[in-house]
Short mmCIF file of C-alpha atoms in Angstrom, two decimals:
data_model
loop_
_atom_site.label_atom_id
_atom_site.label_comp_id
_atom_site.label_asym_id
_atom_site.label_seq_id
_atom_site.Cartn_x
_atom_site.Cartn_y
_atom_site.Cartn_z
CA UNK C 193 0.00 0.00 0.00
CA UNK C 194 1.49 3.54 -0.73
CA UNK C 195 1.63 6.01 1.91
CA UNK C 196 0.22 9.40 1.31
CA UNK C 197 3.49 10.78 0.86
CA UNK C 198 3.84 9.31 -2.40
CA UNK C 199 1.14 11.05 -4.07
CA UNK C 200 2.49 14.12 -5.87
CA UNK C 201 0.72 16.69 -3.70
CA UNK C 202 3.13 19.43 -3.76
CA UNK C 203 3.66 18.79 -7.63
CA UNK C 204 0.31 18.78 -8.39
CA UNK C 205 -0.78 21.90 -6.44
CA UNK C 206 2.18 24.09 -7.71
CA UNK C 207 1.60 24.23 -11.26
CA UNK C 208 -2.54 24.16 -10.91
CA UNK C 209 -2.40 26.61 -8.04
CA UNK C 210 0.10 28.82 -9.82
CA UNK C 211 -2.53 28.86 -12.73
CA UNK C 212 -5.68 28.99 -9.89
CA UNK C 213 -4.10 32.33 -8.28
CA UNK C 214 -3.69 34.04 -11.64
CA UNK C 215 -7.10 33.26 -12.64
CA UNK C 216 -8.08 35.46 -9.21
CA UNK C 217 -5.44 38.04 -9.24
CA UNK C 218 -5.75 41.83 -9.92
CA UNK C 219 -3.98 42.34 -13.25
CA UNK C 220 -1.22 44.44 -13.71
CA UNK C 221 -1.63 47.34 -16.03
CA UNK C 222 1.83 46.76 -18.50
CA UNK C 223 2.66 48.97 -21.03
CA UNK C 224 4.36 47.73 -24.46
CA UNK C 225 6.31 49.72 -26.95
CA UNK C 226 9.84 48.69 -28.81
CA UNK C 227 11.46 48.10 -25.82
CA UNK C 228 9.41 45.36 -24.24
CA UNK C 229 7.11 46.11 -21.58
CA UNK C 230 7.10 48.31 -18.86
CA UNK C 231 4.93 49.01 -15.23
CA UNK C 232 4.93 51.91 -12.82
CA UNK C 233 7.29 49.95 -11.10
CA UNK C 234 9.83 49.18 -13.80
CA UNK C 235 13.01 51.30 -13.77
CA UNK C 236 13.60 49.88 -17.47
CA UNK C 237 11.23 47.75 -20.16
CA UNK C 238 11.34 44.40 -20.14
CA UNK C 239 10.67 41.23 -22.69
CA UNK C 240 7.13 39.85 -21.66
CA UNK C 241 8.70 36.85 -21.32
CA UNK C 242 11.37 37.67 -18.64
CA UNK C 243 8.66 40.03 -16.84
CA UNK C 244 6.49 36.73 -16.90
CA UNK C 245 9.25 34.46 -15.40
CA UNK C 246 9.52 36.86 -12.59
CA UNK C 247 5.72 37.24 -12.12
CA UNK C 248 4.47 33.40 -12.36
CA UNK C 249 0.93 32.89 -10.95
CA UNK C 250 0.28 36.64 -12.06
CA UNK C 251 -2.11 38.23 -14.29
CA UNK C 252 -0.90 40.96 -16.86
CA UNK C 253 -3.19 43.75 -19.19
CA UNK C 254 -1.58 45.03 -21.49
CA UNK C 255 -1.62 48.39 -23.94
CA UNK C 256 0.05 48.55 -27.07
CA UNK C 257 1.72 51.59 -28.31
CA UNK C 258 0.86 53.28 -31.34
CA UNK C 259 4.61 52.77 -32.64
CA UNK C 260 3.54 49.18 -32.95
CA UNK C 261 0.13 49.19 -34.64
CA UNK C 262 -1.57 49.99 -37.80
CA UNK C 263 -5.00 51.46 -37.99
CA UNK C 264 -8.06 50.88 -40.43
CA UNK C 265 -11.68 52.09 -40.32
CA UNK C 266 -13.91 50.41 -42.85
CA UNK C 267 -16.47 52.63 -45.37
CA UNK C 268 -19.98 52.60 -44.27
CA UNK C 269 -22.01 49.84 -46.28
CA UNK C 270 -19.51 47.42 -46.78
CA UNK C 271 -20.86 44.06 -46.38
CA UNK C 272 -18.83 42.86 -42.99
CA UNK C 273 -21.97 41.48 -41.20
CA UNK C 274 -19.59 38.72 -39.22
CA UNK C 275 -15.90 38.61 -37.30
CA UNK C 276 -14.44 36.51 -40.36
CA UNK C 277 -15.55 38.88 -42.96
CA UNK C 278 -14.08 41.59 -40.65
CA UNK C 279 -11.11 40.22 -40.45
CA UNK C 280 -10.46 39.00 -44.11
CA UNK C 281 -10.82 42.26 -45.19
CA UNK C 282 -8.41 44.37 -42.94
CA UNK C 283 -5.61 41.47 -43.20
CA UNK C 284 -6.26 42.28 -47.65
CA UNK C 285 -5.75 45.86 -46.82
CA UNK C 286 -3.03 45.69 -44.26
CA UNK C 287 -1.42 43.03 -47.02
CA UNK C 288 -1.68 45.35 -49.84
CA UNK C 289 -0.04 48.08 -48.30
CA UNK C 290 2.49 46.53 -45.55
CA UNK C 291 3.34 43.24 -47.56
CA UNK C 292 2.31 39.56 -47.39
CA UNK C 293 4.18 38.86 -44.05
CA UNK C 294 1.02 41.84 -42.30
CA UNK C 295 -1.50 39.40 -43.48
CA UNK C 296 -0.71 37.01 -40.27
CA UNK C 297 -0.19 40.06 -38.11
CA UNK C 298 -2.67 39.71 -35.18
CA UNK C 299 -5.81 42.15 -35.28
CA UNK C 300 -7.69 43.63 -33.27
CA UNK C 301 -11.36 44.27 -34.36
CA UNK C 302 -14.01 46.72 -33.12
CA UNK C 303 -17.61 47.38 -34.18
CA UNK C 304 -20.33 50.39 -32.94
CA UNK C 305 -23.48 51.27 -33.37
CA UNK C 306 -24.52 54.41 -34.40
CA UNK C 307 -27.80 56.42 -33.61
CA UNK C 308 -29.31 55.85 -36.73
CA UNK C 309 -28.70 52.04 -35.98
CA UNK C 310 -25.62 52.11 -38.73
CA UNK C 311 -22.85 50.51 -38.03
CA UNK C 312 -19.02 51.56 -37.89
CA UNK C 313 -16.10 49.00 -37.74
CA UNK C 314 -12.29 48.69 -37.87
CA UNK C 315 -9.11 46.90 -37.05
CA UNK C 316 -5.93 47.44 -35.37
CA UNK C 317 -3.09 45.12 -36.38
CA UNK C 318 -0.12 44.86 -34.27
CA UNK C 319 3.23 44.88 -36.55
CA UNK C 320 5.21 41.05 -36.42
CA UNK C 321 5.05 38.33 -34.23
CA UNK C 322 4.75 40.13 -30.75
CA UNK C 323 0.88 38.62 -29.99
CA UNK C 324 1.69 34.92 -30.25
CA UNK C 325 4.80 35.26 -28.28
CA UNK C 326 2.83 37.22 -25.47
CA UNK C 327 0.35 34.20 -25.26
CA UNK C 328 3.22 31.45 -25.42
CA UNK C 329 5.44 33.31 -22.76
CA UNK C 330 2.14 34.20 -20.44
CA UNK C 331 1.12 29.84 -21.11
CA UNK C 332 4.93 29.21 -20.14
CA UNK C 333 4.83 30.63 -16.42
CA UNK C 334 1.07 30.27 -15.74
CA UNK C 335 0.24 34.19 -16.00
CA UNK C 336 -3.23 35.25 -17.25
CA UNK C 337 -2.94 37.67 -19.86
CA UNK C 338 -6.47 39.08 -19.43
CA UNK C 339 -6.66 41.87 -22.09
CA UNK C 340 -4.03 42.87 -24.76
CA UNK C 341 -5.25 46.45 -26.47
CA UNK C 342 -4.73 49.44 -28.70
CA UNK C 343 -3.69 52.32 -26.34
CA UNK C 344 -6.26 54.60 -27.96
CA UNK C 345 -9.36 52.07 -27.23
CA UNK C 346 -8.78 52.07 -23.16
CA UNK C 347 -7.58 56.07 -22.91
CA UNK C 348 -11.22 56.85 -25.35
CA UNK C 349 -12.96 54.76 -22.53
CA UNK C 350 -11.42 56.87 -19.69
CA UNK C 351 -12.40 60.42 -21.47
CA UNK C 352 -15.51 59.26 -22.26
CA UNK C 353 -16.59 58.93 -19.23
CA UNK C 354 -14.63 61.53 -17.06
CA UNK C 355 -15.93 63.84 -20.10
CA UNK C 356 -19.34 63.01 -21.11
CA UNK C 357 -19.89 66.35 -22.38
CA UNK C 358 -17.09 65.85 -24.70
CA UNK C 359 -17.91 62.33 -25.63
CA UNK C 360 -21.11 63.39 -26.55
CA UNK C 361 -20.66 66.79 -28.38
CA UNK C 362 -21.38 66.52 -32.12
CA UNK C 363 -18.12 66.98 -33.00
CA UNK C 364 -15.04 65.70 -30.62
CA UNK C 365 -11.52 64.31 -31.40
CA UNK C 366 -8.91 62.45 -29.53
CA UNK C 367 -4.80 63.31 -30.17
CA UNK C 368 -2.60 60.26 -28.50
CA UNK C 369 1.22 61.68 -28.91
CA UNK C 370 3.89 59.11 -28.44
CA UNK C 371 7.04 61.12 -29.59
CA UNK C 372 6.74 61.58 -33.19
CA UNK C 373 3.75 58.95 -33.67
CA UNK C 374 0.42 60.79 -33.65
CA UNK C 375 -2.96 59.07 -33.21
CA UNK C 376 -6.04 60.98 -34.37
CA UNK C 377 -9.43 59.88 -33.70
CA UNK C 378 -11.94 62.23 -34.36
CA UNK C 379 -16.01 61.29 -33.26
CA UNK C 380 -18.96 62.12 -34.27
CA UNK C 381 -21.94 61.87 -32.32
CA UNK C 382 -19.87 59.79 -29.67
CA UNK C 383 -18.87 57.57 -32.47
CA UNK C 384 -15.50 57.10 -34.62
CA UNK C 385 -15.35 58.59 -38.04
CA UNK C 386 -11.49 58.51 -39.11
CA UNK C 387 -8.84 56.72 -37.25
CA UNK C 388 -5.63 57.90 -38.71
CA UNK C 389 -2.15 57.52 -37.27
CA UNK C 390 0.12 60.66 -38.47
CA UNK C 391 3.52 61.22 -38.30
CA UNK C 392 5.32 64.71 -36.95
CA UNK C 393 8.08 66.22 -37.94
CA UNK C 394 10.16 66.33 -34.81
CA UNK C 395 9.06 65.29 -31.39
CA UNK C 396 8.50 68.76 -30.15
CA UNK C 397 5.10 70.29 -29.29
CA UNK C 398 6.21 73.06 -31.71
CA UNK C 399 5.52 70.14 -34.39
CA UNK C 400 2.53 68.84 -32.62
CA UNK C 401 0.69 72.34 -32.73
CA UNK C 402 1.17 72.53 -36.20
CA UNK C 403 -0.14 69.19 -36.78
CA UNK C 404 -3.05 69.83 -35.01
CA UNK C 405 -3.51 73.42 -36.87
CA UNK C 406 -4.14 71.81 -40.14
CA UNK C 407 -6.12 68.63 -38.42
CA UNK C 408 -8.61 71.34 -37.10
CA UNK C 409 -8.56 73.77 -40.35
CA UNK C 410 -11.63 75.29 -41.73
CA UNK C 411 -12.60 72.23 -44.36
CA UNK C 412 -11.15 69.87 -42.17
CA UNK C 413 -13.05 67.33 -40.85
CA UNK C 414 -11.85 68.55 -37.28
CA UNK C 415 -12.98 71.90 -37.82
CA UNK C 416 -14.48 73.38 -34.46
CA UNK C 417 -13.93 70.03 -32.75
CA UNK C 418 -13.33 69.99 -29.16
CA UNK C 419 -10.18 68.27 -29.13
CA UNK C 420 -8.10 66.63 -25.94
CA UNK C 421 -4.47 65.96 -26.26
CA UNK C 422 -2.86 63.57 -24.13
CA UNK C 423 0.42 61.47 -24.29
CA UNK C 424 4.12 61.86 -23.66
CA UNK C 425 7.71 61.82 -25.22
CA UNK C 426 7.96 65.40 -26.56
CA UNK C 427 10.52 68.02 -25.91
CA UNK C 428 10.05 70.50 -22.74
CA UNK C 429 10.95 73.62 -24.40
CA UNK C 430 7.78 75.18 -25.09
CA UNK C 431 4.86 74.11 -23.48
CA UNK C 432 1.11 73.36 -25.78
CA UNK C 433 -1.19 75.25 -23.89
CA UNK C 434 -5.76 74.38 -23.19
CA UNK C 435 -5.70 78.43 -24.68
CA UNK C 436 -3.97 78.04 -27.79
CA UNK C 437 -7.20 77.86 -29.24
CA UNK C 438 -10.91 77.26 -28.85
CA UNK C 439 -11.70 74.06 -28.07
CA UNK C 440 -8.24 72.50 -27.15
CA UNK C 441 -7.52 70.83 -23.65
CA UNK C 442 -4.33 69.43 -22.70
CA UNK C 443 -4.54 66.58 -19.97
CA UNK C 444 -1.29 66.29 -19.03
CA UNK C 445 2.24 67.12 -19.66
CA UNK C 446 3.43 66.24 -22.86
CA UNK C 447 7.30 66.13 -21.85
CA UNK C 448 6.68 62.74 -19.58
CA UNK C 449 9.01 59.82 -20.36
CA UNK C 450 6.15 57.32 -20.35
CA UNK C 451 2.76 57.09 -19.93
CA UNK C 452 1.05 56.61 -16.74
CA UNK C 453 -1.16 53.09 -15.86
CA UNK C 454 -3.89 55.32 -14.73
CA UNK C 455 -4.60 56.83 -18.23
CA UNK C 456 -5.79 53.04 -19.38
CA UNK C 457 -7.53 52.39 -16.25
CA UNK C 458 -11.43 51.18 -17.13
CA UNK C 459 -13.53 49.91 -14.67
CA UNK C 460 -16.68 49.20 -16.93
CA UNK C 461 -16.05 49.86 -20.55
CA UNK C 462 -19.18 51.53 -22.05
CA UNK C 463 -20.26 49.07 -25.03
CA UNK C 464 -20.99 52.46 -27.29
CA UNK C 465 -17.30 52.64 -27.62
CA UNK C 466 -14.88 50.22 -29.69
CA UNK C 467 -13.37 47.18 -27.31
CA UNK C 468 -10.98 46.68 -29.42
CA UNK C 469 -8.79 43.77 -28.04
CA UNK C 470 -6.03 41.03 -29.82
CA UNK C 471 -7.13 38.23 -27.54
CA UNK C 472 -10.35 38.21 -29.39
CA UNK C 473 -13.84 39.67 -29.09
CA UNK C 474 -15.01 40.00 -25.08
CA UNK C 475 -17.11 37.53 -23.85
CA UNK C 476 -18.51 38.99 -20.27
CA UNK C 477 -18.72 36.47 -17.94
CA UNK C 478 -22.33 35.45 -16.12
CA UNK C 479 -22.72 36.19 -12.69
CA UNK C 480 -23.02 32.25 -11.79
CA UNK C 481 -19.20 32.07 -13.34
CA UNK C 482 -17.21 33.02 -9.32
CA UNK C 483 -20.13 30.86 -7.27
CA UNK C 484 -19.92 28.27 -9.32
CA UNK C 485 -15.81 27.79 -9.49
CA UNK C 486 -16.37 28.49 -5.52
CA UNK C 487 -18.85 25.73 -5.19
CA UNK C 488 -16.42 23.36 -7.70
CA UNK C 489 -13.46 23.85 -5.25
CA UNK C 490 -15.54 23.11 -2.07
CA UNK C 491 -16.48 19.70 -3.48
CA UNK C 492 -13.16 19.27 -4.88
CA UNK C 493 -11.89 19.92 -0.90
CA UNK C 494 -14.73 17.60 0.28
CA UNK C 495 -13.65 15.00 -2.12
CA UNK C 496 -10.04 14.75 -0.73
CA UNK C 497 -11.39 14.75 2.44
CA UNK C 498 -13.39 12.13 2.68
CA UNK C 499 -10.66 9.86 0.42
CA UNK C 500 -8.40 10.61 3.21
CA UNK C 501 -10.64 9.77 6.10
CA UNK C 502 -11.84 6.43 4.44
CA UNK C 503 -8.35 5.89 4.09
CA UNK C 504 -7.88 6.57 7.84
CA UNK C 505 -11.04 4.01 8.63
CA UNK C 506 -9.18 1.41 6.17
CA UNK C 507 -6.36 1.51 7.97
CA UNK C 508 -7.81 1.51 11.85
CA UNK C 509 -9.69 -1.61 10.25
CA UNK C 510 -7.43 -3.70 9.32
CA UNK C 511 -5.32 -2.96 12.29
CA UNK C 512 -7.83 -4.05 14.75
CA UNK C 513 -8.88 -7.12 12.93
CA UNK C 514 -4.55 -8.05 13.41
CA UNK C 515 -5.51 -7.53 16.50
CA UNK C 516 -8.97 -9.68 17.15
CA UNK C 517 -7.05 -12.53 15.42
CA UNK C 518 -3.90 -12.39 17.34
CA UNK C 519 -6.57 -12.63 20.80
CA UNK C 520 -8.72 -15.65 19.35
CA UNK C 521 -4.84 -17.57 18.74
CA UNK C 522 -4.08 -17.00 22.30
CA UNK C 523 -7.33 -17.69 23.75
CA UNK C 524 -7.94 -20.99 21.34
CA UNK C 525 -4.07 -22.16 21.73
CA UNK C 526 -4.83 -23.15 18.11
CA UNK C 527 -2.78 -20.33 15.90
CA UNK C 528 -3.45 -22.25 12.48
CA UNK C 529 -6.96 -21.41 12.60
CA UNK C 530 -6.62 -18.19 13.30
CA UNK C 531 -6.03 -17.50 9.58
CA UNK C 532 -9.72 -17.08 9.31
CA UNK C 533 -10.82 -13.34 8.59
CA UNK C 534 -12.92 -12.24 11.61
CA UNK C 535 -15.75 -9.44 10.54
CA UNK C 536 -16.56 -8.03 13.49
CA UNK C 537 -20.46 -8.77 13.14
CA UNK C 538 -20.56 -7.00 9.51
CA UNK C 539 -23.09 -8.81 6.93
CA UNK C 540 -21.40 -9.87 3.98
CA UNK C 541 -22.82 -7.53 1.89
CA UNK C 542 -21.60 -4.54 4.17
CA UNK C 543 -18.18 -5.79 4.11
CA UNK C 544 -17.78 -5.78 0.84
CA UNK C 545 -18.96 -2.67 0.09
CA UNK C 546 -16.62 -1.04 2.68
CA UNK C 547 -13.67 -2.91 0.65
CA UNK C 548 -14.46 -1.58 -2.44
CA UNK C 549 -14.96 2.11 -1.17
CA UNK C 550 -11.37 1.28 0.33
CA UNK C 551 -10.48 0.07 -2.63
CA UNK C 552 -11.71 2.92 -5.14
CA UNK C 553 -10.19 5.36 -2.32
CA UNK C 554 -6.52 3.43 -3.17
CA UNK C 555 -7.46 3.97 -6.67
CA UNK C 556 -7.79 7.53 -6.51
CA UNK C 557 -4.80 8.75 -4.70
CA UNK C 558 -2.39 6.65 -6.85
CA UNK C 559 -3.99 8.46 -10.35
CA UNK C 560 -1.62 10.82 -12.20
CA UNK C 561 -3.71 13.84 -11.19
CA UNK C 562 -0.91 16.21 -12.38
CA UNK C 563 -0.95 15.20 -16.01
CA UNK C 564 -4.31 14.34 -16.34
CA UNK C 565 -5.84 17.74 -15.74
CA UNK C 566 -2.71 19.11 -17.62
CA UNK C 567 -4.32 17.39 -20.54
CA UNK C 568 -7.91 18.63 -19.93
CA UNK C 569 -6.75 22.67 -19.68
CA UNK C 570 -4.58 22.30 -22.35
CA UNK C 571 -7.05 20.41 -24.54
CA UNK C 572 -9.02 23.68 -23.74
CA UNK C 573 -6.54 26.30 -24.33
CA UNK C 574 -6.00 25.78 -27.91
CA UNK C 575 -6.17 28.53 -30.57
CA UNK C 576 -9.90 29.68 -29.79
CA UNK C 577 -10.44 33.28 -28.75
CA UNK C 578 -10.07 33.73 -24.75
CA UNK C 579 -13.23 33.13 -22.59
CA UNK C 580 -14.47 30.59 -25.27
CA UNK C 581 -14.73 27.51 -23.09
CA UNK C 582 -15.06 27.14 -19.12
CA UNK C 583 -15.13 23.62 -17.45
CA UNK C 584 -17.48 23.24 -15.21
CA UNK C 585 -17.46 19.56 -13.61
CA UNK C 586 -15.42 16.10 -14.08
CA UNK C 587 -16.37 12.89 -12.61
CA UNK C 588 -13.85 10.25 -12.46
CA UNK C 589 -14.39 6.42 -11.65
CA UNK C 590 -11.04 4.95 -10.74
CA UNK C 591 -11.98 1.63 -11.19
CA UNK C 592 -13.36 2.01 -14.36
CA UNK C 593 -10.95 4.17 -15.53
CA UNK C 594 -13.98 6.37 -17.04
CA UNK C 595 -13.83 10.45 -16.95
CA UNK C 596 -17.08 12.50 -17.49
CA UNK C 597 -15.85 16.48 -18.47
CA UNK C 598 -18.65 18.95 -18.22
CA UNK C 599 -18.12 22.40 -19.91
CA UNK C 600 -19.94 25.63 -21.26
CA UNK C 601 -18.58 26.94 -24.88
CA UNK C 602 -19.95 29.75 -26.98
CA UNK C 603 -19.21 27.42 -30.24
CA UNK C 604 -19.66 23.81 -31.00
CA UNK C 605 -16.47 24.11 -32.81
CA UNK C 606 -14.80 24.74 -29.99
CA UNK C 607 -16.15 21.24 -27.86
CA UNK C 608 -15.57 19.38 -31.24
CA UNK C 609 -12.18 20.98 -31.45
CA UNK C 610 -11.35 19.39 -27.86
CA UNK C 611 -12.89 15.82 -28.55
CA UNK C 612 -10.80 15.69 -31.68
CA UNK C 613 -7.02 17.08 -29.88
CA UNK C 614 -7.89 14.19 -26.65
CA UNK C 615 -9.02 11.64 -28.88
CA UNK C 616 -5.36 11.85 -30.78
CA UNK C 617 -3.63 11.07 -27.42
CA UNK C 618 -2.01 8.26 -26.73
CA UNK C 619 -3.99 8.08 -23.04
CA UNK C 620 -7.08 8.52 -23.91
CA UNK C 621 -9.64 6.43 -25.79
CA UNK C 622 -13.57 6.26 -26.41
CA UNK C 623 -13.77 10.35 -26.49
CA UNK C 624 -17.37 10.56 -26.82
CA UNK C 625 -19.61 14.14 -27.37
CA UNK C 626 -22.48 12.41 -25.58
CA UNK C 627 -24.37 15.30 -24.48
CA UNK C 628 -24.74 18.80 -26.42
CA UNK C 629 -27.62 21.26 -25.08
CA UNK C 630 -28.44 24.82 -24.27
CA UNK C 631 -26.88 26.31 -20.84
CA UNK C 632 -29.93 26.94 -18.44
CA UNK C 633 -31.07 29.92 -17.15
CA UNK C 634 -27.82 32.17 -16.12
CA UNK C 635 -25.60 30.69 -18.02
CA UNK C 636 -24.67 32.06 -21.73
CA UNK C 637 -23.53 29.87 -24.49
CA UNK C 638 -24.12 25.63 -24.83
CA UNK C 639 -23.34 23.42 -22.77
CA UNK C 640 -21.59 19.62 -23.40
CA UNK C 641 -20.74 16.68 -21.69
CA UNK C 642 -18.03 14.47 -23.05
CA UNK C 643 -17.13 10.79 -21.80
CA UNK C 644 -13.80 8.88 -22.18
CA UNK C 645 -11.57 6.13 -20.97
CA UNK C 646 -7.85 6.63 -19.72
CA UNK C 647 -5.02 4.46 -19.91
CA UNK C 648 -2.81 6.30 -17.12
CA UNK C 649 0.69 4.99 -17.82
CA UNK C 650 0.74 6.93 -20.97
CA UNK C 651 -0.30 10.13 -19.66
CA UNK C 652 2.56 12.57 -20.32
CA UNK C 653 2.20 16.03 -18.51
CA UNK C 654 2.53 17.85 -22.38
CA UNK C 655 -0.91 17.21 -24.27
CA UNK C 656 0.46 16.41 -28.33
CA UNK C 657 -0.64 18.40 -30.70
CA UNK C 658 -2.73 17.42 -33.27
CA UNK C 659 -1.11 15.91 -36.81
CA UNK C 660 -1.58 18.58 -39.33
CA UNK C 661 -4.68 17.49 -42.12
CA UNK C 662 -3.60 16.58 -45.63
CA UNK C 663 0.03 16.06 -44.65
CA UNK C 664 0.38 20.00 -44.41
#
């Protein structure tokens, strides 16, 4: 029998509470430009991925600087009625202009709706390979990247709602200076018109001003818009001030060396405004999502518990029958026939039942736990958009060797997608959809149920990846 030491406890726990504790932690606001990213904290920028080994069990958001994106707002009346028409037409634009290698550039899509119930859409698209290495490095050391955007989208949240007069004046524009990158969004009617990233002259406020002169020209679309100018890395020597004309406020000093956390800070984005995000398109979780992980862990606890204690009772059992058999030897003077089990008064049927609880209990605590649910989160962490999938129950019979997964998805894709990546694993076979419904009341999206059977000597703790189809 194996003592409870030998079950990998402190394994187990370290990587799956590493990844529990950054699923609950407050995010850290991160700022990425060039450099790498950088926090409040930071004396220097970083690479995400040596800020992430520092910061395991963590959770990151993070804004991208307008030196690293490129910015498109579709004509009215184009026929983008869904996310992949959206898409495949800002990654043939961003081709056409910035090359082949821009059509795998990550996007970031947005779409508003207008008072007229029009709508208005567009795309950010962050330059190279940085996305897919944040979401690899932030997989690597168990750190939840929880929101990856635009620095224009989270600032036009802020103003918007520390300035509702100006969000809502017919007319209003938005100037985000990062040195010599210039990011003009100018609004009508709360909603965005033209999205156009500019370039000045010299990173002086001299050049800004001048910029902004011609931005805000009579037969310019700015023309007697009430325009805010925030942002940083421009020369000290003369200062843009809220008076150099009508209808220009300056939030903050345009001579910092970075940006402030606070300027990105949204407690509730307002869902009139773009949400622009390269993690995909924001699915906001149901109110049952935090009781119900609460009530999972409590019978996850309880579980553990009561294979312990039966454990404990298995043990005090068999102990004390040693002992009523070593008193009947003495007492008989006939120690050969003492070999016969004594049960204490039990009925048969009792006693067997309590053996196999005892045994499904030994079962249990000798299961590769560690690899086993490595496989099930990384069966669901495959390339669907963030938020897609949630877990929401697994049942396991040890002597079976059966597993019952429970989970809520927003696509059947997505379930299908994890049947198919288990299914090609060695320790797994009999992957079974059996159950695909609506989620009840308070739930959104559809729920599934999926049933397999495990072969636990080939569970590795790395799930494999799938072949690729047609020998591609």
């Amino acid at each position: 029998m194996n003592s409870p030491a030998s079950f990998p406890f402190n394994r187990f726990f370290g990587k799956f509470g590493r990844r529990l504790s950054a699923r609950l932690a407050t995010p850290q606001a991160l700022f990425l430009d060039a450099d790498g990213v950088s926090s409040a904290d930071d004396a220097k920028p970083l690479l995400f991925a040596d800020w992430c080994r520092a910061h395991p069990g963590e959770a990151a958001q993070i804004t991208v600087s307008a030196q690293l994106l490129h910015e498109l707002v579709c004509e009215p009346g184009l026929p983008l009625d869904d996310e992949a028409a959206l898409q495949a037409y800002a990654r043939q634009l961003f081709g056409h202009y910035f090359g082949a290698a821009a059509k795998s550039w990550p996007l970031a899509t947005w779409r508003v709706a207008g008072k007229d119930k029009s709508e208005q859409c567009g795309a950010s698209a962050l330059h190279g390979a940085a996305g897919a290495a944040l979401q690899a490095a932030a997989y690597q050391f168990d750190v939840s990247l929880r929101s990856v955007q635009p620095a224009w989208a989270p600032l036009l949240q802020r103003l918007a709602q520390q300035q509702p007069a100006w969000g809502g004046a017919p007319t209003a524009a938005l100037a985000w200076v990062e040195g010599q990158v210039l990011t003009w969004l100018l609004l009508q009617d709360g909603r965005p018109q033209v999205l156009r990233q500019l370039r000045l002259s010299a990173a002086t406020q001299a050049a800004l001003a001048e910029t902004l002169r011609e931005l805000c020209a009579p037969g310019e679309a700015g023309h007697q818009a009430k325009v805010l100018v925030a942002g940083y890395g421009l020369d000290a020597a003369t200062l843009l001030e809220s008076n150099s004309w009508p209808g220009l406020q300056v939030l903050n000093r345009l001579d910092a060396r970075r940006p402030e956390p606070a300027w990105f800070d949204v407690a509730a984005p307002l869902r009139t405004l773009p949400e622009a995000d390269f993690l995909g398109v924001r699915h906001h979780a149901s109110a049952l999502a935090w009781p119900l992980l609460g009530l999972g862990l409590l019978a996850l606890l309880a579980t553990a518990w009561s294979g312990f204690d039966g454990r404990q009772q298995l043990q005090q059992a068999t102990q004390r029958k040693a002992e009523l058999q070593a008193e009947l030897r003495q007492a008989s003077g006939a120690p050969k026939l003492a070999a016969a089990p004594i049960r204490a008064g039990l009925p048969k049927s009792a006693e067997l039942e309590q053996q196999r609880s005892a045994a499904e209990v030994q079962a249990l605590l000798r299961q590769p736990w560690e690899a086993l649910l490595s496989h099930v989160e990384q069966a669901g962490a495959g390339p669907q958009p963030a938020g897609s999938l949630s877990w929401l129950a697994l049942d396991f019979s040890a002597a079976r060797q059966e597993l019952r997964l429970e989970g809520l998805v927003q696509d059947k894709s997505v379930a299908l997608a994890v049947v198919d990546r288990l299914a090609a694993a060695p320790a797994w076979r009999q992957v079974v959809l059996s159950r695909f419904s609506n989620a009840e009341q308070g739930l959104a999206g559809q729920r599934f149920e999926l049933s397999a059977k495990l072969r636990p000597s080939l569970l590795t703790l790395e799930l494999a990846e799938l072949p690729p189809k047609d020998g591609k």
